[in-house]
């Protein structure tokens, strides 16, 4: 297991994060983000016809069964299934990520800066949760300085074709959440990150791998290691990398005959040998178990919005 040796060297700067008996928690609503009720409105308005479709429950059941069996590629192989996933699971995840991004000082500082373009890559982000979470923080931080020159440009790479979902949700946010729509953009790239020749790593300020690293390891272990090494070689100094996955045994991977927590493997590649910390990244924020809980009194959505428990690690390139 990970030990305290891996604790970030910098003092934790999570004003909004709390610790409850070994479990961290992030608030239902972050002051640094658009309010949860407005995030949920995005789905009830933009996905109105999907939420009202009599076929929706069947598609949700089909996706749920395939995800349970870890058949990730088949789970997202049609627009009907992707819209079903995005209407059923993306809202709670987008709420959770808006709180997480709004609670992590390095990410808030990045999005708060008022002059330059901020470039983000969301790997496996087609279902748009992290796109909405980041936009919710960016748009809130720009509300008080509508003349700010800074912009947020997100590349979303996913092996399944989520283009319709990314475009529809991004257009809503541009219309509704921001004074200057041209300052917010999302570019969807339908490709396998493990074989893609994406060549903009050196321009990126932030890379997110949210609930995607396990899938990559499950698909191709060696190529996933090579992909993380590509980040080691190509990302610029100061860039951030955020990784999150389910907390607990669901996030174990098998190497040879042994099972490891996936974060053990990731740390080896990014931080170097334990105790030596001679890798190209340093760990700046982390939680091995973090709760995000939905306050059902505050929002209304026609389907269940689940609480989330996950581990996260925010790395910064040295
Ligand atoms: C469990 S979903 C997570 C969705 C989203 N990141 C979130 O946290 O809500 C994993 C995503 O990774 C994508 N994915 C899996 N393998 C991939 C690969 N090799 N390259 C790019 N995307 C991949 C899947 O299509 C899916 O959209």
XYZ file of C-alpha atoms and ligand atoms in Angstrom:
345
model
C 0.000 0.000 0.000
C 0.972 3.611 -0.341
C 2.611 5.109 2.685
C 2.979 8.580 4.083
C 6.317 8.823 2.260
C 4.272 9.698 -0.771
C 2.506 12.565 0.986
C 2.783 15.772 -1.030
C 5.745 17.923 -0.095
C 3.727 21.111 -0.259
C 1.352 21.907 2.548
C -2.138 20.829 1.599
C -4.041 23.867 0.392
C -7.544 22.598 0.305
C -9.580 25.223 2.088
C -12.819 23.506 1.174
C -11.798 19.889 1.689
C -12.571 18.280 5.042
C -11.447 15.100 6.721
C -13.980 12.849 8.384
C -12.349 9.923 10.154
C -9.797 8.998 7.473
C -12.131 9.864 4.613
C -11.792 13.265 2.993
C -14.834 14.999 1.675
C -15.399 17.826 -0.733
C -18.395 20.136 -0.386
C -21.663 19.608 -2.247
C -21.234 23.109 -3.707
C -17.925 24.919 -4.141
C -17.784 28.718 -3.999
C -15.435 28.507 -6.961
C -18.001 26.821 -9.208
C -21.373 27.492 -10.857
C -24.091 26.254 -8.445
C -25.216 22.583 -8.553
C -28.793 23.557 -9.472
C -27.513 25.322 -12.614
C -25.316 22.344 -13.490
C -28.357 20.061 -13.235
C -30.422 22.516 -15.341
C -27.916 21.946 -18.120
C -29.072 18.329 -18.343
C -32.802 18.829 -17.762
C -32.908 21.471 -20.506
C -30.377 20.203 -23.043
C -31.383 16.513 -22.692
C -35.138 17.137 -22.262
C -36.206 14.847 -25.122
C -33.846 12.083 -23.967
C -35.068 12.221 -20.380
C -38.653 11.982 -21.654
C -37.974 9.061 -24.019
C -39.795 5.807 -23.118
C -36.745 3.836 -24.400
C -34.315 5.434 -21.951
C -34.667 2.856 -19.116
C -33.839 -0.025 -21.505
C -30.707 1.655 -22.796
C -29.620 2.497 -19.242
C -30.045 -1.170 -18.245
C -27.999 -2.319 -21.221
C -25.143 0.112 -20.477
C -25.239 -0.753 -16.774
C -24.932 -4.484 -17.477
C -22.014 -4.000 -19.835
C -20.164 -1.675 -17.462
C -20.705 -4.176 -14.642
C -19.074 -6.844 -16.819
C -16.277 -4.384 -17.673
C -17.236 -4.493 -21.358
C -16.302 -0.860 -21.707
C -16.056 -0.649 -25.470
C -19.489 -2.254 -26.093
C -21.080 -0.111 -23.367
C -20.455 3.025 -25.416
C -20.854 1.743 -28.977
C -23.993 3.662 -30.044
C -25.396 7.171 -29.674
C -28.441 5.785 -27.841
C -26.217 4.157 -25.218
C -23.942 7.179 -24.938
C -26.883 9.557 -24.444
C -28.340 7.121 -21.908
C -25.047 7.079 -19.957
C -24.676 10.857 -20.163
C -28.202 11.495 -18.886
C -27.995 8.876 -16.124
C -24.423 9.182 -14.790
C -22.803 12.370 -16.095
C -24.831 14.823 -13.920
C -23.595 13.422 -10.573
C -20.053 13.171 -11.897
C -20.112 16.701 -13.274
C -21.311 17.954 -9.862
C -18.582 16.033 -8.109
C -15.848 17.217 -10.476
C -16.962 20.850 -10.250
C -16.527 20.584 -6.480
C -13.196 18.755 -6.812
C -11.723 21.252 -9.298
C -13.058 24.133 -7.211
C -11.376 22.670 -4.102
C -7.910 22.123 -5.590
C -5.920 25.375 -5.311
C -3.488 24.699 -8.196
C -6.445 24.175 -10.555
C -8.336 27.218 -9.240
C -5.190 29.362 -9.638
C -4.729 28.088 -13.192
C -8.301 28.887 -14.223
C -8.370 32.166 -12.326
C -5.399 33.672 -14.173
C -6.681 36.539 -16.282
C -4.390 36.906 -19.297
C -3.634 33.735 -21.251
C -5.253 30.740 -22.922
C -5.368 27.653 -20.706
C -5.066 24.351 -22.510
C -6.488 21.163 -21.065
C -6.606 17.573 -22.296
C -9.350 15.317 -20.898
C -8.421 11.704 -21.654
C -11.499 9.448 -21.718
C -13.606 12.555 -21.141
C -16.223 11.973 -23.853
C -19.099 11.643 -21.387
C -18.342 15.298 -20.593
C -18.338 15.226 -16.764
C -14.871 16.763 -16.454
C -15.589 19.164 -19.314
C -18.600 20.501 -17.405
C -16.757 20.481 -14.072
C -13.900 22.545 -15.501
C -16.203 24.911 -17.375
C -18.300 25.399 -14.208
C -15.201 26.581 -12.313
C -13.801 28.646 -15.187
C -17.148 30.409 -15.838
C -17.678 31.162 -12.130
C -14.158 32.596 -11.785
C -14.711 34.838 -14.825
C -18.062 36.210 -13.607
C -16.443 38.957 -11.578
C -14.022 39.938 -14.367
C -15.969 39.752 -17.600
C -13.266 41.706 -19.457
C -10.618 39.051 -18.679
C -8.612 38.026 -21.742
C -8.043 34.454 -20.561
C -9.753 31.504 -22.207
C -10.204 27.799 -21.610
C -9.613 25.408 -24.467
C -10.260 21.723 -23.851
C -9.268 18.783 -26.040
C -11.404 15.778 -25.203
C -9.995 12.475 -26.457
C -12.160 9.370 -26.302
C -12.173 6.009 -28.042
C -15.989 6.160 -28.352
C -17.627 8.839 -30.476
C -19.141 11.211 -27.933
C -19.021 14.178 -30.338
C -22.782 14.904 -30.258
C -22.832 14.956 -26.460
C -19.701 17.099 -26.105
C -20.961 19.566 -28.724
C -24.471 19.835 -27.341
C -23.371 20.380 -23.711
C -20.581 22.793 -24.700
C -22.986 24.884 -26.790
C -25.357 25.133 -23.824
C -22.546 26.311 -21.510
C -21.372 28.874 -24.059
C -24.937 30.220 -24.447
C -25.801 30.221 -20.772
C -22.782 30.339 -18.473
C -20.330 32.812 -19.940
C -20.368 36.432 -21.023
C -17.907 35.910 -23.902
C -18.702 32.496 -25.461
C -15.529 32.512 -27.571
C -13.499 32.191 -24.352
C -14.720 28.631 -23.796
C -14.109 25.846 -26.288
C -14.073 22.071 -26.491
C -12.597 20.060 -29.311
C -13.652 16.403 -29.403
C -11.122 13.910 -30.806
C -12.432 10.404 -31.437
C -9.385 8.192 -31.006
C -7.532 5.677 -28.871
C -5.125 7.654 -26.689
C -2.835 4.619 -26.527
C -2.214 4.613 -30.269
C -3.070 8.201 -31.172
C -0.325 10.532 -32.289
C -1.675 13.459 -30.250
C 1.257 15.839 -30.363
C 0.257 18.795 -28.204
C 1.435 17.521 -24.809
C 4.044 20.251 -24.506
C 1.351 22.979 -24.762
C -0.892 21.596 -22.035
C -1.499 23.226 -18.661
C -3.631 20.387 -17.287
C -4.346 16.771 -18.204
C -7.209 14.854 -16.605
C -7.515 11.073 -16.448
C -10.726 10.611 -14.492
C -12.046 7.070 -14.098
C -10.139 6.152 -17.246
C -6.706 4.870 -16.134
C -8.135 1.531 -14.963
C -9.775 1.030 -18.332
C -6.535 1.826 -20.129
C -4.629 -0.690 -17.990
C -7.385 -3.260 -18.576
C -7.115 -2.734 -22.354
C -3.339 -2.632 -22.859
C -0.945 -2.577 -19.909
C 2.293 -1.992 -21.786
C 0.808 0.738 -23.956
C -0.641 2.457 -20.880
C 2.801 2.510 -19.282
C 4.197 3.940 -22.528
C 1.454 6.579 -22.563
C 2.334 7.699 -19.007
C 6.003 7.763 -20.005
C 5.038 9.971 -22.958
C 3.605 12.437 -20.423
C 6.913 12.206 -18.521
C 8.888 13.138 -21.610
C 6.648 15.689 -23.279
C 4.715 17.719 -20.696
C 6.098 21.117 -19.809
C 7.390 22.101 -16.402
C 4.573 23.338 -14.143
C 1.828 21.450 -15.975
C -0.707 19.584 -13.846
C -1.972 16.021 -14.133
C -5.072 14.916 -12.237
C -5.885 11.211 -11.890
C -8.973 9.864 -10.102
C -10.429 6.361 -9.814
C -12.771 4.425 -7.539
C -11.358 4.092 -4.055
C -10.819 0.475 -3.000
C -10.208 -2.879 -4.586
C -12.030 -2.072 -7.822
C -8.899 -0.134 -8.747
C -6.412 -3.013 -8.427
C -4.470 -4.235 -11.429
C -2.705 -7.563 -11.870
C 0.947 -7.668 -12.902
C 2.348 -11.166 -13.262
C 0.800 -13.031 -10.350
C 0.434 -10.028 -8.046
C -2.354 -7.503 -7.555
C -1.479 -3.836 -6.974
C -3.536 -0.717 -6.354
C -3.414 1.121 -9.670
C -2.051 4.253 -7.957
C 1.052 2.271 -6.910
C 1.861 1.654 -10.561
C 1.102 5.232 -11.595
C 3.335 6.644 -8.835
C 6.217 4.373 -9.856
C 6.089 5.782 -13.374
C 5.466 9.443 -12.531
C 7.257 9.958 -9.213
C 10.041 7.397 -9.481
C 11.099 4.792 -6.942
C 9.360 5.109 -3.589
C 11.505 7.026 -1.109
C 13.722 8.479 -3.831
C 11.118 10.601 -5.613
C 13.437 11.017 -8.570
C 10.694 10.967 -11.224
C 9.681 13.904 -13.408
C 6.511 14.773 -11.424
C 5.806 15.687 -7.819
C 2.616 14.979 -5.933
C 0.953 18.225 -4.855
C -2.485 17.118 -3.634
C -3.985 13.738 -2.907
C -6.645 11.751 -1.146
C -6.844 7.977 -0.929
C -10.540 8.174 -0.142
C -12.630 11.229 -0.866
C -16.423 11.493 -0.630
C -18.688 13.692 -2.653
C -22.248 13.585 -1.364
C -25.317 14.883 -3.168
C -27.591 17.164 -1.164
C -30.952 15.981 -2.499
C -32.787 18.906 -0.902
C -30.915 21.338 -3.119
C -31.502 19.870 -6.571
C -34.112 18.076 -8.604
C -33.332 15.557 -11.286
C -35.620 12.827 -12.686
C -33.063 10.086 -11.921
C -30.938 9.132 -8.968
C -27.767 11.157 -8.463
C -25.271 8.938 -6.674
C -22.670 9.923 -4.105
C -19.101 9.211 -5.178
C -16.070 7.894 -3.319
C -12.787 8.011 -5.159
C -9.070 8.493 -4.779
C -7.391 11.366 -6.537
C -3.836 12.486 -7.089
C -2.759 15.818 -8.513
C 0.786 15.831 -9.907
C 2.860 18.758 -11.116
C 5.704 18.462 -13.613
C 9.034 19.481 -12.067
C -15.630 5.046 -17.058
S -15.637 6.165 -18.392
C -15.213 7.633 -17.533
C -15.886 8.818 -18.105
C -15.495 10.166 -17.487
N -14.061 10.386 -17.540
C -15.998 10.318 -16.075
O -15.206 10.297 -15.134
O -17.202 10.460 -15.907
C -14.093 5.835 -19.262
C -13.987 6.560 -20.607
O -12.696 6.254 -21.177
C -12.864 6.015 -22.569
N -11.742 5.193 -23.041
C -11.483 3.900 -22.743
N -10.364 3.498 -23.368
C -9.881 4.566 -24.064
C -8.749 4.753 -24.902
N -7.904 3.779 -25.144
N -8.557 5.992 -25.452
C -9.431 6.995 -25.210
N -10.529 6.850 -24.427
C -10.746 5.653 -23.853
C -14.223 5.315 -22.645
O -14.787 5.365 -23.942
C -15.024 6.131 -21.618
O -15.628 7.267 -22.197
